[in-house]
Coordinates of C-alpha atoms and ligand atoms in Angstrom, one line a residue:
M27 CA 104.6 82.4 136.7
D28 CA 102.4 85.0 134.9
R29 CA 102.7 88.4 136.0
H30 CA 99.4 89.1 137.0
P31 CA 99.3 92.8 137.2
L32 CA 99.9 92.8 133.5
Q33 CA 96.8 90.8 132.9
V34 CA 94.7 92.5 135.1
D35 CA 95.5 96.4 134.5
I36 CA 95.9 95.9 130.6
G37 CA 91.9 95.5 130.7
K38 CA 91.1 98.0 133.2
A39 CA 93.7 100.7 131.7
V40 CA 91.8 102.9 129.5
S41 CA 91.2 102.6 128.2
G42 CA 128.5 116.3 106.2
R43 CA 127.7 114.0 104.4
S44 CA 129.4 111.6 106.2
L45 CA 131.2 108.5 105.4
A46 CA 130.3 107.0 108.1
A47 CA 133.5 105.0 110.5
K48 CA 135.1 107.4 108.7
L49 CA 133.6 110.5 108.9
I50 CA 130.4 111.8 110.8
I51 CA 129.5 114.8 110.2
T52 CA 126.4 116.5 112.2
L53 CA 125.2 118.8 110.2
T54 CA 124.0 122.2 111.6
L55 CA 122.3 124.1 108.3
L56 CA 121.8 127.5 108.6
L57 CA 121.6 128.9 105.2
P58 CA 119.1 131.1 103.8
L59 CA 115.9 130.0 102.0
Q60 CA 116.9 128.6 98.4
P61 CA 114.7 130.5 95.9
A62 CA 111.3 128.8 96.1
V63 CA 112.1 126.7 93.1
A64 CA 109.3 124.0 94.4
D65 CA 106.6 126.9 94.4
A66 CA 105.0 125.8 91.1
I67 CA 105.2 122.3 92.1
L68 CA 104.1 122.6 95.6
E69 CA 101.2 125.2 94.9
G70 CA 98.3 124.5 96.9
Q71 CA 99.9 122.4 99.6
R72 CA 99.3 123.7 103.0
H73 CA 103.1 123.8 104.3
H74 CA 104.4 126.5 106.8
P75 CA 108.1 127.5 105.9
V76 CA 110.8 126.6 108.4
K77 CA 112.6 129.5 109.5
G78 CA 116.1 129.4 107.8
V79 CA 116.8 126.0 106.9
N80 CA 116.5 124.0 104.1
G81 CA 116.1 120.2 104.0
M82 CA 118.1 117.1 105.4
V83 CA 118.3 113.6 104.5
A84 CA 120.0 110.5 107.2
T85 CA 119.9 107.4 105.6
S86 CA 122.4 104.5 105.4
H87 CA 124.1 104.5 102.5
T88 CA 126.0 107.8 100.9
L89 CA 124.1 107.5 97.0
A90 CA 120.7 107.1 98.6
T91 CA 121.2 110.1 100.8
E92 CA 123.0 111.8 97.9
V93 CA 119.9 111.7 95.0
A94 CA 117.0 112.0 97.9
L95 CA 119.1 115.7 98.5
E96 CA 118.9 116.3 95.3
V97 CA 115.7 116.2 95.0
L98 CA 115.1 118.3 98.1
E99 CA 117.3 120.9 96.0
N100 CA 115.2 120.7 93.5
G101 CA 112.2 121.7 94.7
G102 CA 110.8 118.0 96.0
N103 CA 109.2 117.6 99.5
A104 CA 110.4 115.4 101.9
M105 CA 108.1 112.1 100.8
D106 CA 109.4 112.8 97.2
A107 CA 112.6 112.4 98.7
A108 CA 111.6 109.7 100.9
V109 CA 110.1 107.3 97.6
T110 CA 113.5 108.1 95.8
A111 CA 116.0 107.0 98.8
G112 CA 113.9 104.2 99.1
F113 CA 114.4 103.0 95.5
A114 CA 117.7 104.0 95.5
L115 CA 118.8 101.6 98.7
A116 CA 117.0 98.8 96.6
V117 CA 119.6 98.8 94.1
T118 CA 123.1 100.6 96.5
Q119 CA 122.5 98.3 99.7
P120 CA 120.6 95.1 98.3
R121 CA 121.1 93.1 102.0
S122 CA 118.4 95.3 103.2
G123 CA 117.3 98.1 100.9
N124 CA 114.9 96.3 98.8
I125 CA 111.5 96.0 96.4
G126 CA 111.5 92.4 97.1
G127 CA 110.4 93.0 101.3
G128 CA 108.3 95.4 103.2
G129 CA 108.3 98.2 106.1
F130 CA 106.6 101.0 107.7
M131 CA 106.3 104.5 106.9
L132 CA 105.3 107.6 109.8
Y133 CA 104.8 110.9 107.7
A134 CA 104.5 114.0 109.5
P135 CA 103.0 117.3 108.0
G136 CA 105.1 120.4 108.7
N137 CA 101.9 122.4 109.7
G138 CA 101.4 120.5 112.7
E139 CA 98.6 118.4 110.8
A140 CA 97.4 114.5 111.8
V141 CA 100.7 111.8 111.4
E142 CA 100.0 109.2 109.0
A143 CA 101.4 105.8 109.3
I144 CA 101.7 103.5 106.2
D145 CA 102.0 99.9 106.5
Y146 CA 103.5 98.3 103.6
R147 CA 104.3 94.9 105.7
E148 CA 104.5 91.6 103.8
K149 CA 101.7 89.3 103.7
A150 CA 101.5 85.8 104.1
P151 CA 100.3 84.1 100.9
A152 CA 96.8 82.9 100.5
A153 CA 97.9 79.0 100.7
A154 CA 100.0 79.6 104.0
T155 CA 98.7 77.5 106.9
E156 CA 99.7 77.7 110.7
T157 CA 101.9 74.5 111.3
M158 CA 103.5 75.0 107.8
F159 CA 106.9 75.8 109.3
Q160 CA 106.6 72.2 111.5
D161 CA 107.7 68.6 110.8
Q162 CA 104.6 65.8 111.1
D163 CA 105.6 65.6 114.8
G164 CA 104.4 69.5 115.3
N165 CA 108.4 70.3 116.0
V166 CA 110.0 73.4 114.3
V167 CA 111.9 72.9 111.3
P168 CA 113.8 76.4 111.8
N169 CA 115.5 76.8 108.3
R170 CA 112.4 76.4 106.9
S171 CA 111.3 79.7 107.5
R172 CA 114.2 81.3 107.0
F173 CA 116.5 80.0 103.9
T174 CA 113.6 78.5 101.5
H175 CA 110.8 79.9 99.2
K176 CA 108.7 79.3 101.9
A177 CA 110.0 81.7 103.6
A178 CA 109.2 85.0 101.7
G179 CA 106.0 86.8 102.3
V180 CA 104.3 88.9 99.5
P181 CA 106.4 91.8 99.0
G182 CA 104.6 95.2 99.9
T183 CA 107.7 97.8 99.1
V184 CA 106.9 98.8 95.8
A185 CA 103.0 99.4 96.5
G186 CA 104.4 101.3 99.7
L187 CA 106.3 103.6 98.3
A188 CA 103.7 104.2 95.2
M189 CA 100.8 104.9 97.7
A190 CA 102.9 107.4 99.8
L191 CA 103.9 109.3 97.1
E192 CA 100.8 109.6 95.6
R193 CA 99.3 110.6 98.9
H194 CA 102.1 113.3 99.8
G195 CA 104.8 113.8 97.2
T196 CA 104.5 115.4 94.2
L197 CA 107.0 113.9 91.9
S198 CA 105.7 111.2 89.3
L199 CA 106.5 107.8 90.3
E200 CA 108.6 107.5 87.0
R201 CA 110.9 110.8 88.1
A202 CA 111.4 109.0 92.0
L203 CA 112.7 106.0 90.5
A204 CA 114.9 107.6 88.0
P205 CA 118.2 108.2 90.0
A206 CA 117.6 103.9 90.7
I207 CA 117.3 102.9 87.5
K208 CA 120.5 104.8 86.8
L209 CA 122.2 103.2 89.8
A210 CA 121.3 100.0 88.7
R211 CA 121.6 99.8 85.2
D212 CA 125.0 102.2 84.9
G213 CA 126.6 101.0 88.4
F214 CA 127.8 102.4 91.6
T215 CA 131.4 102.2 93.2
V216 CA 131.2 99.5 95.5
P217 CA 132.2 100.5 99.4
D218 CA 134.3 98.2 101.5
R219 CA 130.8 97.3 103.2
F220 CA 129.2 95.9 100.2
T221 CA 132.0 93.8 99.7
E222 CA 132.3 92.4 103.2
G223 CA 128.8 91.7 103.6
L224 CA 128.8 89.6 100.4
E225 CA 132.3 87.8 101.7
Q226 CA 130.3 87.1 105.1
A227 CA 127.2 85.6 103.5
R228 CA 128.7 83.9 100.9
D229 CA 127.6 80.3 101.8
R230 CA 124.4 81.2 101.8
L231 CA 123.7 83.2 98.9
Q232 CA 125.9 81.1 96.4
R233 CA 123.3 78.3 97.2
W234 CA 121.1 80.0 94.8
P235 CA 122.5 80.3 90.9
A236 CA 120.3 83.7 90.3
T237 CA 122.0 85.3 93.2
L238 CA 125.3 84.2 92.2
D239 CA 125.3 85.6 88.9
T240 CA 123.8 89.2 90.3
F241 CA 125.8 90.0 93.2
Y242 CA 129.2 87.7 92.5
K243 CA 131.8 88.0 89.8
E244 CA 131.8 85.2 87.2
D245 CA 134.7 83.5 89.2
G246 CA 132.2 83.5 92.2
S247 CA 134.2 86.2 93.8
P248 CA 132.4 89.6 95.3
W249 CA 133.0 92.8 93.7
Q250 CA 136.0 94.4 95.1
P251 CA 136.1 97.9 96.9
G252 CA 136.5 100.6 94.3
E253 CA 134.8 98.4 91.3
R254 CA 131.6 98.9 89.4
F255 CA 129.1 97.0 90.1
R256 CA 125.8 97.0 87.6
Q257 CA 122.5 95.4 87.5
P258 CA 120.6 95.2 84.3
E259 CA 117.7 93.1 85.4
L260 CA 117.0 95.0 88.8
A261 CA 117.2 98.1 86.2
D262 CA 114.5 96.7 84.2
T263 CA 112.4 95.6 86.6
L264 CA 112.6 99.1 88.1
Q265 CA 111.5 100.3 84.5
R266 CA 109.0 98.4 84.3
I267 CA 107.3 99.9 87.7
A268 CA 108.0 103.3 86.1
D269 CA 106.3 102.7 82.9
Q270 CA 103.5 100.7 84.9
G271 CA 103.0 102.1 88.7
A272 CA 102.9 99.3 90.8
K273 CA 101.4 96.9 88.6
G274 CA 104.3 97.2 86.8
F275 CA 105.5 94.9 89.8
Y276 CA 102.5 92.8 90.9
E277 CA 101.3 92.2 87.5
G278 CA 102.9 91.5 84.1
E279 CA 106.1 90.3 83.5
T280 CA 107.7 91.0 87.2
A281 CA 104.7 89.0 88.7
A282 CA 105.2 86.1 86.4
L283 CA 108.7 85.9 87.4
I284 CA 108.2 86.0 90.9
V285 CA 105.7 83.1 90.5
E286 CA 107.6 81.3 88.3
E287 CA 110.8 81.4 90.9
M288 CA 108.2 80.0 93.2
E289 CA 107.1 77.0 91.2
R290 CA 110.2 76.1 90.7
H291 CA 110.8 76.0 94.3
D292 CA 107.9 74.6 96.0
G293 CA 107.0 78.3 97.2
L294 CA 103.6 79.5 97.8
I295 CA 103.3 83.1 96.5
T296 CA 100.7 83.2 93.7
L297 CA 99.8 85.8 90.6
D298 CA 96.7 86.1 93.0
D299 CA 98.7 87.0 96.0
L300 CA 100.5 89.7 94.1
K301 CA 97.7 91.3 92.2
N302 CA 96.1 91.6 95.8
Y303 CA 98.5 92.7 98.1
Q304 CA 97.2 96.7 99.3
P305 CA 99.2 98.6 101.6
K306 CA 97.3 100.4 104.7
I307 CA 97.2 103.4 106.2
R308 CA 96.7 103.0 109.5
Q309 CA 96.8 105.4 113.0
P310 CA 100.3 105.4 114.5
V311 CA 100.5 104.8 118.1
H312 CA 100.3 108.1 120.1
G313 CA 102.0 108.5 123.5
T314 CA 103.6 111.6 125.3
Y315 CA 106.5 111.6 127.5
R316 CA 108.0 114.5 129.6
G317 CA 105.9 117.0 127.3
H318 CA 106.7 115.4 123.9
D319 CA 104.2 113.7 121.7
I320 CA 105.8 110.4 120.6
Y321 CA 104.1 109.2 117.8
S322 CA 105.3 105.6 116.5
M323 CA 104.3 102.7 114.4
S324 CA 101.1 100.8 115.3
P325 CA 100.5 96.9 114.7
P326 CA 101.5 94.9 112.9
S327 CA 104.3 96.4 114.4
S328 CA 104.9 96.1 117.6
G329 CA 107.5 98.9 118.0
G330 CA 105.2 101.7 118.5
T331 CA 103.7 100.3 121.1
H332 CA 106.5 98.8 123.6
I333 CA 108.4 102.4 123.0
V334 CA 105.5 104.3 124.2
Q335 CA 104.5 101.4 126.9
I336 CA 108.5 101.5 128.2
L337 CA 108.4 105.5 128.1
N338 CA 105.4 105.2 130.3
I339 CA 107.2 103.4 132.9
L340 CA 110.8 105.2 132.4
E341 CA 108.9 108.5 132.9
G342 CA 107.8 107.8 136.5
Y343 CA 112.2 108.3 137.1
P344 CA 114.5 110.7 137.3
L345 CA 116.4 109.3 134.7
A346 CA 118.4 112.4 134.0
G347 CA 119.5 112.8 137.6
F348 CA 120.4 109.2 137.7
G349 CA 122.9 109.9 134.9
H350 CA 123.3 108.7 131.2
N351 CA 124.3 104.7 131.1
S352 CA 124.6 105.1 134.8
A353 CA 123.7 101.8 137.1
A354 CA 120.7 103.1 138.2
S355 CA 119.8 104.3 134.8
I356 CA 120.4 100.7 132.7
H357 CA 118.8 98.6 135.6
H358 CA 115.7 101.0 135.4
M359 CA 115.8 100.8 131.7
A360 CA 116.3 97.3 131.4
E361 CA 113.4 96.3 134.1
A362 CA 110.6 98.2 131.9
M363 CA 112.2 96.8 128.9
K364 CA 111.7 93.3 130.1
L365 CA 108.0 93.7 131.5
A366 CA 107.5 95.4 127.3
Y367 CA 108.9 92.2 125.6
A368 CA 107.1 89.9 127.7
D369 CA 103.8 91.7 126.6
R370 CA 105.0 91.9 123.0
A371 CA 105.1 87.7 123.4
R372 CA 101.5 87.7 124.4
Y373 CA 99.8 90.2 122.9
L374 CA 101.2 91.5 119.7
G375 CA 100.1 90.7 116.3
D376 CA 98.1 91.8 113.2
T377 CA 94.9 93.9 114.1
D378 CA 93.6 92.6 111.1
F379 CA 93.2 89.3 112.6
V380 CA 93.5 89.7 116.5
D381 CA 92.7 91.8 119.1
V382 CA 95.4 93.7 120.5
P383 CA 95.1 96.0 123.8
V384 CA 97.1 98.6 122.4
E385 CA 95.3 101.3 124.3
G386 CA 95.6 99.7 127.4
L387 CA 99.3 98.4 126.6
T388 CA 100.1 102.4 125.8
S389 CA 98.1 104.0 128.8
K390 CA 100.2 105.9 131.6
A391 CA 98.0 103.9 134.1
Y392 CA 99.3 100.7 133.1
G393 CA 102.5 101.9 132.7
E394 CA 102.1 103.1 136.2
A395 CA 101.3 99.7 137.3
L396 CA 104.1 98.1 135.6
R397 CA 106.2 100.7 137.5
K398 CA 105.1 99.6 140.7
T399 CA 106.3 95.9 140.4
I400 CA 109.9 97.1 139.2
D401 CA 112.1 96.8 142.6
P402 CA 115.1 99.9 142.3
D403 CA 117.5 97.2 144.0
R404 CA 117.1 93.7 142.4
A405 CA 116.5 92.0 138.8
H406 CA 113.2 90.8 138.6
P407 CA 114.6 87.1 137.0
S408 CA 112.8 86.7 133.6
S409 CA 111.7 83.6 134.8
D410 CA 109.2 84.7 137.4
I411 CA 107.5 86.5 134.7
Q412 CA 107.0 83.7 132.0
A413 CA 108.8 81.0 131.5
G414 CA 110.8 80.6 127.4
N415 CA 113.4 79.5 125.9
P416 CA 115.7 81.9 123.7
G417 CA 117.0 81.4 120.5
A418 CA 120.0 81.9 118.4
H419 CA 120.6 85.8 117.4
E420 CA 120.9 85.8 113.6
S421 CA 122.1 89.1 111.7
P422 CA 119.5 91.5 111.5
E423 CA 119.7 93.9 108.7
T424 CA 116.9 96.5 108.3
T425 CA 117.4 99.7 106.8
H426 CA 116.2 103.3 108.4
F427 CA 115.9 106.5 106.7
S428 CA 114.7 110.1 108.5
I429 CA 113.9 112.7 106.0
V430 CA 112.9 116.9 106.6
D431 CA 112.4 119.1 104.1
R432 CA 112.1 123.2 103.7
W433 CA 108.5 122.9 105.2
G434 CA 109.3 121.1 108.1
N435 CA 107.5 117.9 107.0
A436 CA 109.1 114.6 108.4
V437 CA 109.5 111.0 106.8
S438 CA 110.3 108.6 109.3
N439 CA 110.8 105.4 107.1
T440 CA 112.1 101.4 108.3
Y441 CA 112.1 98.6 105.4
T442 CA 113.6 95.2 105.4
I443 CA 114.3 92.0 103.9
N444 CA 114.7 90.8 107.5
F445 CA 118.0 89.0 107.5
S446 CA 121.1 90.4 105.7
Y447 CA 119.9 89.5 102.2
G448 CA 116.6 87.9 103.1
S449 CA 116.2 84.6 102.5
G450 CA 119.3 84.9 100.0
I451 CA 117.1 83.7 97.5
T452 CA 117.0 86.3 93.9
V453 CA 114.2 85.9 91.6
A454 CA 115.7 85.1 88.6
G455 CA 115.1 87.4 85.6
A456 CA 114.2 89.9 87.8
G457 CA 117.2 90.7 89.9
F458 CA 116.0 91.4 93.4
L459 CA 116.1 89.3 96.4
L460 CA 113.0 88.0 98.6
N461 CA 112.5 88.4 101.8
N462 CA 112.2 85.8 104.6
E463 CA 109.9 87.9 106.5
M464 CA 108.2 84.5 107.4
D465 CA 110.2 84.0 110.0
D466 CA 108.6 86.6 111.6
F467 CA 105.6 84.7 112.4
S468 CA 105.6 82.3 115.6
A469 CA 106.5 78.6 113.7
K470 CA 104.7 77.6 116.7
P471 CA 103.3 79.8 119.8
G472 CA 106.1 79.9 122.5
E473 CA 108.8 78.9 120.1
P474 CA 111.6 82.0 119.3
N475 CA 112.6 82.9 116.2
A476 CA 115.9 84.3 114.7
Y477 CA 116.1 87.2 117.1
G478 CA 114.9 85.0 120.2
L479 CA 111.4 86.7 120.2
I480 CA 108.8 84.5 121.7
G481 CA 105.4 84.6 119.9
G482 CA 101.9 83.5 120.8
E483 CA 98.9 82.8 119.3
A484 CA 98.4 86.7 118.3
N485 CA 101.3 86.1 115.9
K486 CA 100.3 82.6 114.4
V487 CA 100.5 82.0 110.8
E488 CA 97.6 82.7 108.6
P489 CA 96.9 83.4 105.4
G490 CA 96.5 87.3 104.3
K491 CA 97.8 88.2 107.7
R492 CA 101.2 90.2 108.3
M493 CA 103.5 89.0 110.3
L494 CA 104.6 90.6 113.8
S495 CA 107.7 93.5 113.5
S496 CA 109.4 95.5 115.6
M497 CA 110.5 98.0 113.0
S498 CA 109.7 101.6 115.1
P499 CA 109.8 104.4 112.6
T500 CA 109.2 107.3 115.1
I501 CA 108.3 111.1 115.4
V502 CA 108.5 113.1 118.3
R503 CA 106.6 116.3 118.2
R504 CA 107.3 119.3 120.8
D505 CA 104.7 122.3 121.1
G506 CA 102.8 120.5 118.1
R507 CA 105.9 121.0 115.6
N508 CA 108.0 117.9 114.4
Y509 CA 111.3 117.8 116.8
L510 CA 112.8 114.7 116.4
V511 CA 112.8 112.0 113.3
T512 CA 114.4 108.7 114.0
G513 CA 114.5 104.6 113.7
S514 CA 116.9 102.3 113.2
P515 CA 117.5 98.6 112.1
G516 CA 118.2 95.8 114.6
G517 CA 115.9 93.4 114.3
S518 CA 114.5 93.0 118.4
R519 CA 116.8 95.6 119.1
I520 CA 114.8 97.9 116.9
I521 CA 112.7 99.1 120.0
T522 CA 115.4 99.8 122.5
T523 CA 117.6 101.8 120.6
T524 CA 115.0 104.1 119.1
L525 CA 113.9 104.3 122.3
Q526 CA 117.5 105.5 123.8
V527 CA 117.6 108.1 121.2
V528 CA 114.3 109.7 122.2
L529 CA 115.9 109.6 125.7
N530 CA 119.2 110.8 125.2
V531 CA 117.7 114.0 123.4
V532 CA 114.6 114.3 126.2
D533 CA 116.2 113.3 129.0
H534 CA 120.0 113.8 128.9
N535 CA 119.7 116.7 126.2
M536 CA 122.5 115.2 124.1
N537 CA 123.0 116.8 120.8
M538 CA 121.6 114.6 117.6
Q539 CA 124.7 112.8 116.8
S540 CA 125.6 112.4 120.5
A541 CA 122.4 110.3 121.3
V542 CA 122.9 108.8 117.9
S543 CA 126.7 107.7 118.8
A544 CA 126.0 106.8 122.5
P545 CA 126.7 103.5 123.7
R546 CA 123.4 101.3 124.1
I547 CA 121.4 98.3 126.3
H548 CA 119.1 95.9 125.4
H549 CA 116.5 93.4 127.3
Q550 CA 114.1 91.7 125.9
W551 CA 112.9 89.7 128.6
L552 CA 114.6 86.4 126.9
P553 CA 117.0 85.6 127.2
D554 CA 117.8 87.4 130.6
E555 CA 120.4 89.3 129.8
I556 CA 120.9 93.1 129.6
R557 CA 122.9 93.2 126.2
I558 CA 125.3 96.2 126.3
E559 CA 127.8 97.5 123.5
Q560 CA 131.1 98.8 124.3
G561 CA 131.9 101.7 126.2
I562 CA 129.5 101.1 129.2
S563 CA 132.0 101.2 132.2
P564 CA 133.0 97.5 134.2
D565 CA 132.4 99.5 137.3
T566 CA 128.8 100.2 135.9
V567 CA 128.7 96.6 134.7
R568 CA 129.5 95.6 138.5
L569 CA 126.7 97.6 140.2
L570 CA 124.4 95.4 138.0
E571 CA 125.3 92.7 138.3
N572 CA 125.4 93.2 142.3
K573 CA 121.9 94.1 141.7
G574 CA 121.3 90.5 140.0
H575 CA 121.9 91.1 136.5
K576 CA 123.6 89.0 133.7
V577 CA 125.5 91.9 131.4
V578 CA 126.5 90.6 128.3
T579 CA 128.8 92.6 126.0
G580 CA 127.8 91.6 122.5
S581 CA 128.5 93.9 119.3
A582 CA 127.0 97.1 117.9
M583 CA 123.3 97.4 117.9
G584 CA 121.3 99.3 115.2
A585 CA 121.7 102.1 113.3
I586 CA 120.4 105.1 113.7
Q587 CA 119.7 107.7 111.2
S588 CA 118.3 110.8 113.0
I589 CA 117.2 114.4 112.0
L590 CA 116.5 117.0 115.0
I591 CA 114.5 120.3 114.3
D592 CA 115.7 122.7 116.5
S593 CA 112.8 125.5 118.0
D594 CA 114.7 128.1 115.4
G595 CA 114.4 125.6 112.9
T596 CA 117.7 124.9 112.6
L597 CA 118.5 121.1 111.5
Y598 CA 120.7 118.6 113.4
G599 CA 121.5 115.2 111.3
G600 CA 122.4 112.3 113.6
A601 CA 124.2 109.2 111.1
D602 CA 125.3 106.3 112.7
P603 CA 129.2 105.7 113.0
R604 CA 128.2 101.7 113.5
R605 CA 127.5 101.5 109.4
S606 CA 130.3 102.4 107.5
T607 CA 128.0 104.0 104.8
S608 CA 125.6 106.2 107.1
S609 CA 125.3 109.5 106.0
A610 CA 123.5 112.7 106.8
M611 CA 123.0 115.7 104.4
G612 CA 122.0 118.6 104.1
Y613 CA 121.6 121.8 101.7
Ligands
LIG718 N1 112.1 91.4 110.5 C1 112.4 92.6 111.4 C2 111.3 93.0 112.0 O1 110.3 93.2 111.2 O2 111.1 93.1 113.3

């Protein structure tokens, strides 16, 4: 049965560094401003200094945090540091950091000017077809969109980071790439998590000789913690970008290597696909929540739309009075999440190809209409909302970083190759992994993807189209000033994870690290269950079950990397203890 109010009303609604699990430090920066080293570089920019602070970087890998922080210390701005971090993560964290994938970035100037979104999501190759992941009988062949060369979308990361630097940075691409090239060529000391990841994904990755050669030792074992891991081919690939700009990736030797890889294995990406790839400037989704301005990612990500939609529903409830993670809070959050994810399945896709009613979905009127459908005492079965079938949950690996500079400029960036290590396929001779982002399309309308997310017509495969995402880089402003910079990996859980950090700060008045660390919950409509992390009390679970919810305890969700800018300009970092290499550092 369709949930009718949604259909009706959408149309009408106007319209210290932390070594993570080992040590997490919430940084409070009270240092005086350093001498204005960057004044020469930044001359002409209209930045308003934030009183009494310098800058902060929060990423999922300490080495990336360190090199980005160094950029800030040397006078670079938040975008210089962001692009440096993005390329460094492509070297140090191959399971999610990437040049073979894509993502989304929000940039919020410290002077209160408009927030900008940069969409560098992968695109379907020109030869892609609606039924490419189905067999002759129209049945979905699941692994074709996940572990074959056809799984790869045309990568967007290099073009996106280059565009972001060009628009808002002060460094040359060569300078921003220098730390990544050094880390790739000279190597870095492998942390436990690096070894664990390659151990877990061994069977999947070692099917591909170039992946085996690039990421494992000669005997096939992964590099061990404490050992130095070098990537000479990746260093050469990055050097070509440093020398030639984005063309050094989308044309010439690297492009030829990608296309040869495709031709050897029946893949679809051509030289023209690469040459034609362009990132896009988008209008971020904007909403308000209890006096705060919420900016988040617009389609082709669903993230911003549904964060704002859920916040609009929840604004009518006294969440602070209900209490953090009380049964009342979780019940109302889960009911709101359920409604939003049902809409995601039906309406969301790439706005360059389909009309998405973002304005209606994010309107207060629609939020109010949805709120009226929520019973405060009983769970609304998902089957009454719309039928569907859940799929298996794959391990999601995406990565987020947040950066604030001394001028209060903020960057919130989430990028990915989809699964851990993406498709598992390394471009031979180029040393980087290809994404398997084509799985984020609906292989067939109504069929779930790897995250159990149902997609509709709006997200069917079409040549040149961007596949729907959940990535939600988010920036919250208060009184016109940047206040909270946040985002997370986590596949379908990205939206709800990021949402809960906003709720924890705004409703529950938590400090930055507590907001990041607190146990999370998630409901995505299908499967019809509230997934919780450890740390929610059994009493609460019982109360939820009494309301008719199925509650399932799962593994940790997401890896938020956040920064909060207090009204006096003090910066607070929140690095997620769910990742052992997370780090928030300031100077
Ligand atoms: N690949 C996960 C996402 O973009 O949401």
